[in-house]
Coordinates of C-alpha atoms in Angstrom, one line a residue:
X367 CA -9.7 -17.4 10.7
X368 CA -8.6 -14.1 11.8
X369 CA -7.2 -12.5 15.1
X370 CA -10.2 -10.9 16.3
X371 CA -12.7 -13.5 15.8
X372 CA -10.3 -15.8 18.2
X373 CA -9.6 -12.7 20.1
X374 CA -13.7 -11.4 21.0
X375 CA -14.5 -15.2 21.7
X376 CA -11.2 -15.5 24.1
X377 CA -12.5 -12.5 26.1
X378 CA -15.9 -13.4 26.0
X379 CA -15.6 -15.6 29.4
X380 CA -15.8 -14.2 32.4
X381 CA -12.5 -12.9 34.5
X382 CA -10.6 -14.0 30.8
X383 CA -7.4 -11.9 30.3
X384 CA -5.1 -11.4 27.1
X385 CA -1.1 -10.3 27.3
X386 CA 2.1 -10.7 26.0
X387 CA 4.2 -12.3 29.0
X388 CA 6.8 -14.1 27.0
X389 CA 7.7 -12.1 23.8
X390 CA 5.8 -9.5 21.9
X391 CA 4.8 -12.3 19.4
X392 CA 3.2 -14.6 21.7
X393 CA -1.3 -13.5 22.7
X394 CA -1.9 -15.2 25.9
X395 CA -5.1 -16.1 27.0
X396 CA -5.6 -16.6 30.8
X397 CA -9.1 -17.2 32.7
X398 CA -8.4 -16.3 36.5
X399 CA -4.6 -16.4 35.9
X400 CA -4.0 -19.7 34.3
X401 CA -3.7 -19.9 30.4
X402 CA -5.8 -21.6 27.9
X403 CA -5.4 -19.8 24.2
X404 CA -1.5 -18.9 23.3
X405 CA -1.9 -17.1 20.0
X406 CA 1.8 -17.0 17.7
X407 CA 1.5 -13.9 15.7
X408 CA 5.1 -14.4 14.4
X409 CA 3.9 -17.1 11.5
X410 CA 1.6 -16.3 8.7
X411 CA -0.4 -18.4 8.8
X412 CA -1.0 -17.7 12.6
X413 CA -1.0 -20.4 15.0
X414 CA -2.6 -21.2 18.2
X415 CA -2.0 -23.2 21.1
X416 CA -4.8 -25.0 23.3
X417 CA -5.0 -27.4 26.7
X418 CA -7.1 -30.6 25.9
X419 CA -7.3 -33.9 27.1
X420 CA -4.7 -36.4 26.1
X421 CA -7.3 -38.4 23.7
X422 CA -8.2 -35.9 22.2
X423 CA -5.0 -34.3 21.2
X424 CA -4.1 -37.5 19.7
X425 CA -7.6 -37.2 17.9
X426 CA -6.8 -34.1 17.0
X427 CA -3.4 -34.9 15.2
X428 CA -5.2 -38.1 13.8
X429 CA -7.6 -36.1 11.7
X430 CA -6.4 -32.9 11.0
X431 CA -2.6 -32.0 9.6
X432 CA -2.9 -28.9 10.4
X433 CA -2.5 -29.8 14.5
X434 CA 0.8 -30.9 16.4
X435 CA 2.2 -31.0 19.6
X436 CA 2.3 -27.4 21.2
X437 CA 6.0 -26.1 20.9
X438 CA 7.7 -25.2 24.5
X439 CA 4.4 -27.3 26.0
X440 CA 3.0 -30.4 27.6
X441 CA 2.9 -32.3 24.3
X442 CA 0.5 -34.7 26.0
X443 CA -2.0 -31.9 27.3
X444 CA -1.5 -28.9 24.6
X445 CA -1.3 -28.6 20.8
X446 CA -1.1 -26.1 18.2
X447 CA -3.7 -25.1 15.4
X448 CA -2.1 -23.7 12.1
X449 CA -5.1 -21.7 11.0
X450 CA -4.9 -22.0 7.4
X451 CA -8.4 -22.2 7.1
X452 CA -8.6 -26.5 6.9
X453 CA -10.8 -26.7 10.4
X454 CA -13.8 -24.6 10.3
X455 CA -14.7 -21.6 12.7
X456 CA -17.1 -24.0 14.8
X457 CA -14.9 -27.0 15.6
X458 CA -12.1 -23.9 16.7
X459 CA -14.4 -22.5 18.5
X460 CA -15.3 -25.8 20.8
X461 CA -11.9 -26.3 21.3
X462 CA -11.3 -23.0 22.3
X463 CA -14.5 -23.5 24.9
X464 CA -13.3 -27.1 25.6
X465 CA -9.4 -25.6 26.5
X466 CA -11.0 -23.1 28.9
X467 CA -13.7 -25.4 30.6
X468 CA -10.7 -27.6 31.1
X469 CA -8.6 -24.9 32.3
X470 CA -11.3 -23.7 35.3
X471 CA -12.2 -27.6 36.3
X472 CA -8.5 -27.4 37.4
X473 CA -9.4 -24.3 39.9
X474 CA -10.4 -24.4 43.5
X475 CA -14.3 -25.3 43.7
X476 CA -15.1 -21.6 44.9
X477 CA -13.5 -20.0 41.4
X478 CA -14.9 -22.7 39.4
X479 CA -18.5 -21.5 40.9
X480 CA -17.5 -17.6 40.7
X481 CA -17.1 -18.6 37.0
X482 CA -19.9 -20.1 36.5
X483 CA -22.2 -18.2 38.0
X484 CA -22.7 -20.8 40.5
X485 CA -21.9 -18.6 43.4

């Protein structure tokens, strides 16, 4: 999995925002000013970070070794990907999706319908 593929999908939802607020090897992904995607550029293979819900993180770790608890983060709510190519574009993908619909259910009503087109 490569950068950009993560990268285009990221900034494909609406009011979705990339930067560098912590170090210059740290991609974060915000929708309306709240992460959901922290990209580590400093590791080859890259990782990423993602919000979930507690289940399914443990779910997560369960079934793939390539998952753990996010570093510096809410072990219980986040985890990080090692992308070394052992989980397919598709299930990365819904996670991705899944960390971001999570992220704007947490968001006054009004944003959550500004983002969805509800409004």
């Amino acid at each position: 999995m490569d950068l950009e593929t993560i990268r285009d999908f990221a900034l494909s939802f609406k009011e979705s925002s990339e930067g560098f607020p912590f170090d210059s090897d740290t991609l974060v992904f915000k929708v309306a000013g709240k992460m959901f995607l922290l990209v580590s550029l400093e590791y080859n293979p890259i990782k990423m970070s993602l919000k979930h819900l507690p289940e399914k993180g443990l779910d997560y770790r369960e079934q793939y070794s390539s998952v753990e608890g996010a570093y510096h983060m809410n072990k219980t709510h986040w985890s990080s990907v090692v992308l070394d190519g052992s989980i397919d574009w598709e299930t990365l993908r819904s996670w991705i999706q899944d960390s971001h619909d999570l992220v704007v259910s947490s968001l006054p009503k009004y944003k959550q319908k500004e983002l969805r087109g509800d409004a």
